[in-house]
């Protein structure tokens, strides 16, 4: 989903996605200057360990400070065949967050994500593959007004993939390894009341909440290691 006045160039992981949102505030019939947020996402698909390539230009011609906020949200939808219509549930997890410095009135600011938005280890996108589970990610870019509480919003779909991006005709190959997911973006637990170790599920969900949960397994996911001159990131 895209929110605001946005010019979407092409939904392609290898081409930049450009968005623009603009707001002019009117008070007592006296129009204040516009506040403009322009963003560019280099590509929409990443592997765990990579840095999201996002640039933002802020032109604040209003009368209050604004602040850039960026969030990557994981959405998980569960579908259970129960009854006639079935049961569905959606949960969301905050993957990572960035909060910029205030931009004062009548000033401009530029921001480059660089190493600020490194994708942690987490499940890849899963859409249209399993009828019981969907996992997808959205990058939310907000420009928040400090006093009024209003904000400009842009939402970019992000694909978490299992094959790293490769520059065509390049001899450099990404260094791939596997790690377990971060706990806050597991996308669901791998143990439930019907699978408690040493017990038989009787169809009810009543169980001792104080009992230690035993995780039966934890899958591993593709991630890449980036090298610099001194150490691995």
Coordinates of N, CA and C in Angstrom, one line a residue, residues 191-200 207-208 211-214:
X191 N 6.3 -23.5 19.4 CA 5.7 -24.4 20.4 C 4.4 -23.9 20.9
X192 N 3.4 -24.7 21.0 CA 2.1 -24.3 21.5 C 1.6 -25.3 22.5
X193 N 0.4 -25.0 23.1 CA -0.1 -25.8 24.2 C -0.4 -27.2 23.7
X194 N -0.7 -27.4 22.4 CA -1.0 -28.8 21.9 C 0.3 -29.6 21.6
X195 N 1.5 -28.9 21.8 CA 2.7 -29.6 21.5 C 3.7 -29.5 22.7
X196 N 3.2 -29.4 23.9 CA 4.1 -29.4 25.1 C 4.7 -30.7 25.2
X197 N 6.0 -30.7 25.5 CA 6.8 -31.9 25.6 C 6.4 -32.8 26.7
X198 N 6.1 -34.1 26.4 CA 5.7 -35.0 27.4 C 4.2 -35.0 27.7
X199 N 3.4 -34.3 27.0 CA 2.0 -34.2 27.2 C 1.2 -34.6 26.0
X200 N -0.1 -35.0 26.2 CA -1.0 -35.3 25.2 C -2.0 -34.2 25.1
X207 N -3.4 -24.7 30.4 CA -2.1 -25.3 30.8 C -1.5 -24.4 31.8
X208 N -0.5 -24.9 32.4 CA 0.2 -24.2 33.4 C 1.1 -23.1 32.8
X211 N 4.9 -23.0 33.5 CA 5.7 -24.0 33.1 C 6.7 -23.5 32.0
X212 N 7.9 -24.0 32.1 CA 8.9 -23.6 31.1 C 8.6 -24.2 29.7
X213 N 8.6 -23.3 28.8 CA 8.4 -23.7 27.4 C 9.6 -24.3 26.8
X214 N 9.5 -25.5 26.2 CA 10.6 -26.1 25.5 C 10.4 -26.0 24.0

